[in-house]
Short mmCIF file of C-alpha atoms and ligand atoms in Angstrom, two decimals:
data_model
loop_
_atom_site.label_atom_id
_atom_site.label_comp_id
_atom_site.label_asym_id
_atom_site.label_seq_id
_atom_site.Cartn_x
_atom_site.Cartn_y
_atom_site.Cartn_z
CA UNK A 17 -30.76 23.74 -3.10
CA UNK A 18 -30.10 21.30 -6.17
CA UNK A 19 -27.88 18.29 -5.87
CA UNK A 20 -24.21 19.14 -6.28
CA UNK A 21 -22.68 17.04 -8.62
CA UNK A 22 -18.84 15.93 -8.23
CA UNK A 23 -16.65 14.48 -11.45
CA UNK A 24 -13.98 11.87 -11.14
CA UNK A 25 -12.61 10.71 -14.15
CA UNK A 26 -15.00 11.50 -16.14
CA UNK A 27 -18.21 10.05 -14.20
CA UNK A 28 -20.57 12.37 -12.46
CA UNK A 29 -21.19 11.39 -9.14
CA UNK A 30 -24.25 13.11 -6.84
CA UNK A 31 -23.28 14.30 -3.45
CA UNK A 32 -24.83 14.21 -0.05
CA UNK A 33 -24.97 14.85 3.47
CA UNK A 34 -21.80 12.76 4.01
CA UNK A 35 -19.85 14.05 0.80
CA UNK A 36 -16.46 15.69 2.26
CA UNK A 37 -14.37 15.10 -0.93
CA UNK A 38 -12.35 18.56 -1.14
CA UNK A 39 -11.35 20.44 -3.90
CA UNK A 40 -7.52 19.98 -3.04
CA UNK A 41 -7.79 16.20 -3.24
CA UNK A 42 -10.20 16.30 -6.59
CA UNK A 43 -7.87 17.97 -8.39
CA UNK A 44 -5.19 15.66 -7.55
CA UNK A 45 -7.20 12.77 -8.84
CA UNK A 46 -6.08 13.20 -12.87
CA UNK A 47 -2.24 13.14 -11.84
CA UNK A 48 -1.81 9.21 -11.17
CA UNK A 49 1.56 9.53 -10.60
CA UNK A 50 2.39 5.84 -10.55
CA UNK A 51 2.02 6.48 -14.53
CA UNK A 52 4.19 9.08 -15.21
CA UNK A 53 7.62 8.07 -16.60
CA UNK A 54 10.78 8.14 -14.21
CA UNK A 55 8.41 9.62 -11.24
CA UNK A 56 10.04 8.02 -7.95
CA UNK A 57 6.71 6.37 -7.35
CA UNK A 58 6.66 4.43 -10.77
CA UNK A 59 10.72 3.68 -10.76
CA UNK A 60 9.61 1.93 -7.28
CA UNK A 61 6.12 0.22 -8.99
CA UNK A 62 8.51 -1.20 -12.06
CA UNK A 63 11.21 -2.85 -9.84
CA UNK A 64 9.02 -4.11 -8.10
CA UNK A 65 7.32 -5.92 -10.85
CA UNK A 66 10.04 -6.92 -12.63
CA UNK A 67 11.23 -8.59 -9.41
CA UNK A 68 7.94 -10.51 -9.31
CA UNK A 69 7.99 -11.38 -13.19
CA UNK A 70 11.77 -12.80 -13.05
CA UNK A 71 9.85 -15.84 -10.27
CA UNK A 72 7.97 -18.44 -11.88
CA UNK A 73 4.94 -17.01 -11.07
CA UNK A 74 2.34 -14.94 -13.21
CA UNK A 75 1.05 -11.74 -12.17
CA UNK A 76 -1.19 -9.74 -13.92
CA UNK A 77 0.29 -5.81 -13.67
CA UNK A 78 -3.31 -3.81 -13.25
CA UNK A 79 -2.46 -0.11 -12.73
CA UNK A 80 -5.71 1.96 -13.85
CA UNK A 81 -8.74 1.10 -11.64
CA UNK A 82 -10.61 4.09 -11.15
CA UNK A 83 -10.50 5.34 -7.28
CA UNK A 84 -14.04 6.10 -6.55
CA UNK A 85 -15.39 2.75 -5.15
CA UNK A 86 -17.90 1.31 -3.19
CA UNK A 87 -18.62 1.17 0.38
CA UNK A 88 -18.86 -2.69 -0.44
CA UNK A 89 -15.49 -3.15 -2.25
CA UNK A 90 -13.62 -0.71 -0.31
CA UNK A 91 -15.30 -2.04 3.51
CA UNK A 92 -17.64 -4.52 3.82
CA UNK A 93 -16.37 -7.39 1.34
CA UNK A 94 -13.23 -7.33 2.57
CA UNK A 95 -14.71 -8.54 5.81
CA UNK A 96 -14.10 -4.63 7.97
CA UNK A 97 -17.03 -4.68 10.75
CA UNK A 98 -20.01 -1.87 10.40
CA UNK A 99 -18.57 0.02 13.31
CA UNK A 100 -14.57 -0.07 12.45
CA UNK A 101 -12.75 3.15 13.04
CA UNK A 102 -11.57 3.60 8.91
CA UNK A 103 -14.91 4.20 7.82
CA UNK A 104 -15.40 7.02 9.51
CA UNK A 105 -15.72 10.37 7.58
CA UNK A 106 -13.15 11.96 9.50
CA UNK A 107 -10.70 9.01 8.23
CA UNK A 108 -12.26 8.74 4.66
CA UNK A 109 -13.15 10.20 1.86
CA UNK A 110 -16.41 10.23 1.38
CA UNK A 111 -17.99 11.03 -2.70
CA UNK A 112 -21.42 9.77 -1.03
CA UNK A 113 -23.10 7.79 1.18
CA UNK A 114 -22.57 4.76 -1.40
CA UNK A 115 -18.77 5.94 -2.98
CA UNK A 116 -15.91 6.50 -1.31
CA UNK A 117 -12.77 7.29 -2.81
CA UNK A 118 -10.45 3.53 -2.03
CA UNK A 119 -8.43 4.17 1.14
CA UNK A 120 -6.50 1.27 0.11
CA UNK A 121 -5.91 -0.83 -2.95
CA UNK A 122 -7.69 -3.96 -1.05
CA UNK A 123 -10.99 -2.08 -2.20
CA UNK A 124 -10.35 -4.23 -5.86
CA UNK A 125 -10.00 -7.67 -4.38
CA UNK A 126 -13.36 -8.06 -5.30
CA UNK A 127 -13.84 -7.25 -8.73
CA UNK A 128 -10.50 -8.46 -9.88
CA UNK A 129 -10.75 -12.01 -8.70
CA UNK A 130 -14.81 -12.47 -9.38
CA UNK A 131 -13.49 -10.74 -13.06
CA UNK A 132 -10.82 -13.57 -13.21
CA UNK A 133 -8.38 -11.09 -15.11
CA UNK A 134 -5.68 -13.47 -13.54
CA UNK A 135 -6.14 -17.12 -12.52
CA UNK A 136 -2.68 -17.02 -10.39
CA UNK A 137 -2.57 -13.99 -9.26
CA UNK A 138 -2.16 -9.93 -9.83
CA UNK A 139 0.11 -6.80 -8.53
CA UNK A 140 -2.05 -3.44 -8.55
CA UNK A 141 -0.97 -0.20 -8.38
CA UNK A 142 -3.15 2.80 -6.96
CA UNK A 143 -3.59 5.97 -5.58
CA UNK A 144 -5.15 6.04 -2.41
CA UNK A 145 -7.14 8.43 0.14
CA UNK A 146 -7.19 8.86 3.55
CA UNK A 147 -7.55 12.18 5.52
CA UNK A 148 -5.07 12.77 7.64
CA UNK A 149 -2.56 15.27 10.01
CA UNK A 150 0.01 17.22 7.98
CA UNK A 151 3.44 16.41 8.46
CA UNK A 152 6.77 15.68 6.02
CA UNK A 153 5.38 12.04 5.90
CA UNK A 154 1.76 12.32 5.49
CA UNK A 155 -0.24 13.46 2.81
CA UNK A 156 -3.89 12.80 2.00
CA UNK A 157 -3.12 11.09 -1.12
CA UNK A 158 -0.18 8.03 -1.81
CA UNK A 159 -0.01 5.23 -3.68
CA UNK A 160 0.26 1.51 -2.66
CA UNK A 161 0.65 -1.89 -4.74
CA UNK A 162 -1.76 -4.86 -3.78
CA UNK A 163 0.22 -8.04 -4.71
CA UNK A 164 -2.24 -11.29 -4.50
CA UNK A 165 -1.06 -15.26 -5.33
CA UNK A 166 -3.52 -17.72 -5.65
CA UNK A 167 -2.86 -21.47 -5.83
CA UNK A 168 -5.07 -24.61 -6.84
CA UNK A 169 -5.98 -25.91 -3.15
CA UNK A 170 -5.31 -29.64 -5.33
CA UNK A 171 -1.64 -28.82 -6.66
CA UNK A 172 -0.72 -25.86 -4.02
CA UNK A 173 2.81 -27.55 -2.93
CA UNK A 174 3.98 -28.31 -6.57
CA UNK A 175 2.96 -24.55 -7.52
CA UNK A 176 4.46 -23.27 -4.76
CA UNK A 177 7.65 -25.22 -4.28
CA UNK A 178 8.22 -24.05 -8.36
CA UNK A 179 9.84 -20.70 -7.35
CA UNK A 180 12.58 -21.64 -6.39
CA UNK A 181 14.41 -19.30 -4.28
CA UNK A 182 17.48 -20.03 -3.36
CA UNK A 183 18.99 -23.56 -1.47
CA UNK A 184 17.82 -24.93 1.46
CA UNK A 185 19.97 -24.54 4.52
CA UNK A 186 19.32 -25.18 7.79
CA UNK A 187 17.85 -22.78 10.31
CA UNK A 188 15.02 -21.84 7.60
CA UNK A 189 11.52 -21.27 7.11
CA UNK A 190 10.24 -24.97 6.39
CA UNK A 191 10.02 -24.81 2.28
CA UNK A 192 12.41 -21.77 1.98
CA UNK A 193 15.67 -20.26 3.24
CA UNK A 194 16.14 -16.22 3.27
CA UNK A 195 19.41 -15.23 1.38
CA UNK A 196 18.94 -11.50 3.02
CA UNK A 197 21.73 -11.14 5.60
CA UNK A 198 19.22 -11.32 8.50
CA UNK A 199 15.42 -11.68 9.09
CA UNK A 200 14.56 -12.13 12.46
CA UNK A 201 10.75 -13.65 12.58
CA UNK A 202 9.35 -14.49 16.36
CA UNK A 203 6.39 -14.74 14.35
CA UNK A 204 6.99 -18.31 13.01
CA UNK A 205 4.53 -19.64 10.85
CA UNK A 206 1.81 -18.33 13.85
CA UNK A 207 -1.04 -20.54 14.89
CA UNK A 208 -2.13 -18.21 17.91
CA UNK A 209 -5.56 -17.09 19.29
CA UNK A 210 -4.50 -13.35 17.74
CA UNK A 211 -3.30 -14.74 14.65
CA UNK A 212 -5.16 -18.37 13.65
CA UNK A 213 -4.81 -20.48 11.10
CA UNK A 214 -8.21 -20.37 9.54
CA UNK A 215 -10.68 -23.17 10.46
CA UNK A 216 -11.40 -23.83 6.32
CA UNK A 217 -7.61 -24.61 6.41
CA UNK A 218 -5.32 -27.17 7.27
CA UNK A 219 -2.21 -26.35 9.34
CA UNK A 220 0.00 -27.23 6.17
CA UNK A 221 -1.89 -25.92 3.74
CA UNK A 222 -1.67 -22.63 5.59
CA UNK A 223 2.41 -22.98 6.03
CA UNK A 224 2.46 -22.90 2.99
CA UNK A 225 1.14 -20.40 1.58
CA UNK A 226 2.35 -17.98 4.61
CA UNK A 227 5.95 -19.35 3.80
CA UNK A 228 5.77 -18.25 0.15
CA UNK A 229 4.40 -15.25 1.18
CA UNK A 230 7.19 -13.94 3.29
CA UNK A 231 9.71 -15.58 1.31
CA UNK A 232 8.72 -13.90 -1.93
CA UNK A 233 8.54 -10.44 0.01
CA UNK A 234 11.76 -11.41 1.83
CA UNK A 235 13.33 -11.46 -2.17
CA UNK A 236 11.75 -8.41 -3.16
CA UNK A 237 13.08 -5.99 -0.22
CA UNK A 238 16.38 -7.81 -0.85
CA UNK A 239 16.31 -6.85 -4.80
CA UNK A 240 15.10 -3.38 -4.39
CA UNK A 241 17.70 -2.25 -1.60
CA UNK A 242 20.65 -3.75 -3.80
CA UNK A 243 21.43 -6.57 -1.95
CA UNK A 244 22.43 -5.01 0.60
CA UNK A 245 24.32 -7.75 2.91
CA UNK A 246 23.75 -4.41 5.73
CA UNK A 247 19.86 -5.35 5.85
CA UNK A 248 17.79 -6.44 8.13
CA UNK A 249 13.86 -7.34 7.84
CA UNK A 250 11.53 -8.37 11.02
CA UNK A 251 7.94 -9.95 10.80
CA UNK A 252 6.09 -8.81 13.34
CA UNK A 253 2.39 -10.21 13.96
CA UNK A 254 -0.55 -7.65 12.64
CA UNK A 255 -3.96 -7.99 12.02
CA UNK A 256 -6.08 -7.14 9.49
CA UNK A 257 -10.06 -8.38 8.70
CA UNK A 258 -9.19 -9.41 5.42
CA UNK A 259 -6.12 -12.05 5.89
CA UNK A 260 -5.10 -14.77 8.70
CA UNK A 261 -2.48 -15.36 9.86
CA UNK A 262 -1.46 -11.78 8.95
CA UNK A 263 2.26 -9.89 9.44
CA UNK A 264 3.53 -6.84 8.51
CA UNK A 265 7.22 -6.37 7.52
CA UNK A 266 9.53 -4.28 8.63
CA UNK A 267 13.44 -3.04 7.25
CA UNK A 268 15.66 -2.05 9.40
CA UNK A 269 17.29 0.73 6.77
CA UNK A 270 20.29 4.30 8.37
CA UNK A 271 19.31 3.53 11.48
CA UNK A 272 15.34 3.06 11.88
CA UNK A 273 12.97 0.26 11.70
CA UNK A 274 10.71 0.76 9.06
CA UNK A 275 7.38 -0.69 8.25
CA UNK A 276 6.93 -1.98 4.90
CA UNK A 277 4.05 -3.53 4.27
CA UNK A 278 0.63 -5.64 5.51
CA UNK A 279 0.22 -9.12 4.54
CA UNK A 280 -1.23 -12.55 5.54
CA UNK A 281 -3.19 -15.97 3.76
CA UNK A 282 -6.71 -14.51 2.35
CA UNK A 283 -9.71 -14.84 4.08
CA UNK A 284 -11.17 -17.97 2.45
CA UNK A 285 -15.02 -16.38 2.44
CA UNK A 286 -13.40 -13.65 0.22
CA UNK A 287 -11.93 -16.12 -2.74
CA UNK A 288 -15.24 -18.31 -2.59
CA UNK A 289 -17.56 -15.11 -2.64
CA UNK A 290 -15.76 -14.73 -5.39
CA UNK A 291 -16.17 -17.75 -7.14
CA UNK A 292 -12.34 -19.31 -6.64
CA UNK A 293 -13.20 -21.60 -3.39
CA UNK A 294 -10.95 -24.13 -5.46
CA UNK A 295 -8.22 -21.75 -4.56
CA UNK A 296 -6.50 -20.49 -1.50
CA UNK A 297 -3.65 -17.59 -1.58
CA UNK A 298 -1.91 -14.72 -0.03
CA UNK A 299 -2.13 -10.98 -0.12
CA UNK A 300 0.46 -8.00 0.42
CA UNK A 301 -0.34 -4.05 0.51
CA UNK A 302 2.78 -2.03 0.42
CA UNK A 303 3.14 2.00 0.52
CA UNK A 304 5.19 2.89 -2.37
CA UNK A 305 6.41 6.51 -0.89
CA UNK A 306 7.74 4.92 2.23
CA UNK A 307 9.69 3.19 -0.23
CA UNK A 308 10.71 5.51 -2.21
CA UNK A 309 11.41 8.23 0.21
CA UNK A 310 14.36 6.09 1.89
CA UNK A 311 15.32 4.30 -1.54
CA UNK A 312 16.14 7.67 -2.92
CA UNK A 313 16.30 9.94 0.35
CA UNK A 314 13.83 12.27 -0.74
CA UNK A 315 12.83 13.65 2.93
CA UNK A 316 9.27 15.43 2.56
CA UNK A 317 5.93 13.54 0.76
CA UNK A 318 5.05 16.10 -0.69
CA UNK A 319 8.11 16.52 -3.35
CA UNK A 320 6.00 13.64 -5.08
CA UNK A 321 3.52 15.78 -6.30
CA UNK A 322 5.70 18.53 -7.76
CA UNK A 323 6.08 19.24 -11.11
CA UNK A 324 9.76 21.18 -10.62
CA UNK A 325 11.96 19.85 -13.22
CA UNK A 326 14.76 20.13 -10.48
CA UNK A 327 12.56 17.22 -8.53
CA UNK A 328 11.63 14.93 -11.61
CA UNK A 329 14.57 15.32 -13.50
CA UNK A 330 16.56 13.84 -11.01
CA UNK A 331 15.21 10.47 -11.74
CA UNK A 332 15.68 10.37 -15.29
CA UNK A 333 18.79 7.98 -15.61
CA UNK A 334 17.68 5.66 -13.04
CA UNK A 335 17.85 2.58 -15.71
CA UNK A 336 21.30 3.38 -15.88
CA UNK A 337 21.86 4.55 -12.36
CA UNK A 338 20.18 1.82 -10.14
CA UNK A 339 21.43 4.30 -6.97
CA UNK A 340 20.02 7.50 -7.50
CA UNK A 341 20.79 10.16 -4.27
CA UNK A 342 17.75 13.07 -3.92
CA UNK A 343 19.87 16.48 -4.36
CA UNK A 344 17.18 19.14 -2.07
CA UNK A 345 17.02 22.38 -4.13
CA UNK A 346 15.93 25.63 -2.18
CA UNK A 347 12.44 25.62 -1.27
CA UNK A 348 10.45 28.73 0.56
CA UNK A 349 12.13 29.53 4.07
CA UNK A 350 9.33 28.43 6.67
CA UNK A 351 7.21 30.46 8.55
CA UNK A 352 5.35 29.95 11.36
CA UNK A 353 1.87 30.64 12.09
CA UNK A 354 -0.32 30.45 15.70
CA UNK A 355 -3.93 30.54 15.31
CA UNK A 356 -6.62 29.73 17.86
CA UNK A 357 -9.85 28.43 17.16
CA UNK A 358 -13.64 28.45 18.78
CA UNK A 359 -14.47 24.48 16.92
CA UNK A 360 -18.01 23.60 17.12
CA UNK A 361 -18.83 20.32 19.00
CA UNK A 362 -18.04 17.24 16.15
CA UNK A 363 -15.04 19.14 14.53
CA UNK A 364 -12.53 16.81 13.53
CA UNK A 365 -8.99 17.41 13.57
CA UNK A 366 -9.21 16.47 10.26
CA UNK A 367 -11.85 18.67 9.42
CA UNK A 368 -9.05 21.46 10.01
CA UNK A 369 -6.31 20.20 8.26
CA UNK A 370 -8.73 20.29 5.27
CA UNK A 371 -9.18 24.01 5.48
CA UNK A 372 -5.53 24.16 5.63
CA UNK A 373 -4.71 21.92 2.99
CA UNK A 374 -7.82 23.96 0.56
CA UNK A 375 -6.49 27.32 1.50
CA UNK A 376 -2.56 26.76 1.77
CA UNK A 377 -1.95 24.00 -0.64
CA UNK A 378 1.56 21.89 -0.93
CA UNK A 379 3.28 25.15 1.30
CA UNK A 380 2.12 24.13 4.57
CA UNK A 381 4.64 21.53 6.14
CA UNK A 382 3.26 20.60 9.43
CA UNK A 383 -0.04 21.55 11.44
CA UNK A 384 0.43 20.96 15.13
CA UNK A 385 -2.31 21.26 18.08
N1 LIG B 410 -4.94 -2.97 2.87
C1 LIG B 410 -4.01 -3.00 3.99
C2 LIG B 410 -3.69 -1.54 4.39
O1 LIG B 410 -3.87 -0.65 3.61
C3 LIG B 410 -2.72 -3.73 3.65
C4 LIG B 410 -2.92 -5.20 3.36
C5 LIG B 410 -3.19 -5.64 2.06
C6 LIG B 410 -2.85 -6.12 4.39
C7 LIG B 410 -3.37 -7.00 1.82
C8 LIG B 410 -3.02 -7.48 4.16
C9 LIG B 410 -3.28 -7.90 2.87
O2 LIG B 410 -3.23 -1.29 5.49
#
């Protein structure tokens, strides 16, 4: 049989044995929501920027990277061993053996600092694939931002000590004090066997940079639920192949904790593959539907992708209205199904909720085992 042949944006890509791009997700690919004017999902993308543009640093907005990438970009420079889980087929989307479609917006770190579009630093905005179960807050396809700071190694605590924050009180991170109400970080500034400070680092240089990090991220969650005096954030220690020390943030927003985002002080190997070994700097990946779902209350994921003008509307005097409340409008009354199956040995969960997803579309709300 000849080659199929799949299209993203324009480019033809040939398939193989390990293609398992569906049609549902491919036609999803044009919609970029994080482009559309007063969609949720871009209200969420422009605060945040304009939170990071009021600091004194510069960040380069980059919001239209194409998401079929390489195996490289999206894995292997970015550190993620040959046998991680993520690159499995069941977990990603495969357009061939070579091309996957970016299962996060890490996948650019690459090109964007060896293309140095930004000598200080960048915030990226993406839609992102992953396969995954079907329920209200899942959905194959979401969006993240990628922020990234880099500093000159030579002038890193006169760069970093120019955004100023706020004063210095006691009881504070060691360069910066947290206005937020509380932030409760066990974490510290971690030097543990889980969570090192890198060898091609020194102990302050690292401080440094972490302290920035969480400090900036600290003033963005603070800005974007209206300084709230009710909020609460937590660091907790995470790991990830492509940062060290690394944390991920969490809000504690009606009643839940909530995780935010991943972050942590680059791998070094990844700025000096990329030519910038003069530099050292941080890196955040947030999901910008958590975000939005319990900054506006919208309850199910998969209100993003409608094109109801009782959904988008909604959002249409949010310049004037910083607090806008989601108003649900009828949707179909649910109905349930049972089906049994006879799977053949290698069938993936996710293999399933593919079928579902292909044959039912946006109506089916939750697939359960
Ligand atoms: N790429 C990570 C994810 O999708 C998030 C992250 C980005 C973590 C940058 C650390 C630094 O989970």
């Amino acid at each position: 049989t000849a080659a199929r042949q799949v299209s993203i944006l324009g480019r033809q890509f040939e398939t193989d044995n390990l293609t398992n791009v569906s049609e549902s997700v491919l036609t999803r690919i044009p919609r970029r929501l994080h482009k559309i004017p007063n969609h949720p999902i871009a209200i969420v993308k422009a605060r945040i920027e304009a939170y990071f543009h009021k600091t004194n640093s510069r960040y380069a907005v980059l919001d239209s990277m194409s998401p079929a990438v390489s195996v490289a970009d999206n894995f292997d420079r970015l550190l993620i061993a040959p046998d991680h889980s993520s690159r499995s087929p069941s977990d990603t989307y495969y357009i061939n053996k070579d091309t996957v479609l970016r299962c996060h917006t890490s996948a650019h770190q690459h090109e964007v600092l060896a293309s140095k579009a930004s000598d200080t630093g960048y915030l990226l905005t993406a839609d992102v694939y992953r396969r995954d179960e079907i329920d209200l807050s899942h959905y194959p396809i979401f969006h993240q931002m990628e922020g990234i700071r880099i500093f000159d190694k030579k002038s890193l605590l006169s760069e970093s000590a120019s955004d100023v924050f706020e004063p210095l009180p006691k009881g504070s991170y060691k360069f910066w004090h947290t206005m937020c109400t509380k932030v409760i970080d066990s974490t510290g500034l971690s030097n543990t066997s889980t969570n090192p400070i890198q060898p091609a680092h020194s102990q302050s240089d690292s401080e440094i940079v972490g302290a920035h990090l969480k400090r900036s991220l600290e003033g963005m969650v603070w800005e974007l639920f209206g300084h709230d005096k009710n909020l609460q954030i937590r660091w907790i220690e995470a790991f990830f192949p492509f940062t060290s020390p690394s944390w991920e943030m969490e809000v504690y927003y009606q009643g839940k904790w909530l995780e935010v985002l991943g972050c942590g002080v680059m791998q070094q190997k990844i700025l000096d593959d990329t030519g910038n070994s003069d530099k050292i700097g941080w890196a955040f990946g947030l999901g910008l539907e958590r975000i939005a779902m319990v900054m506006f209350g919208i309850p199910d994921i998969r209100l993003f992708w409608s094109q109801d003008p009782r959904f988008l509307s909604q959002f249409d005097s949010h310049e004037t209205k910083p607090v806008i409340t989601f108003q649900p409008y009828s949707k179909y009354p649910s109905c349930y199904k049972d089906v049994s199956f006879w799977c053949p040995d290698g069938f993936h969960d996710n293999d399933m909720f593919e079928v579902v997803r292909d044959v039912a579309g946006d109506l089916a709300e939750d697939v359960a085992l």
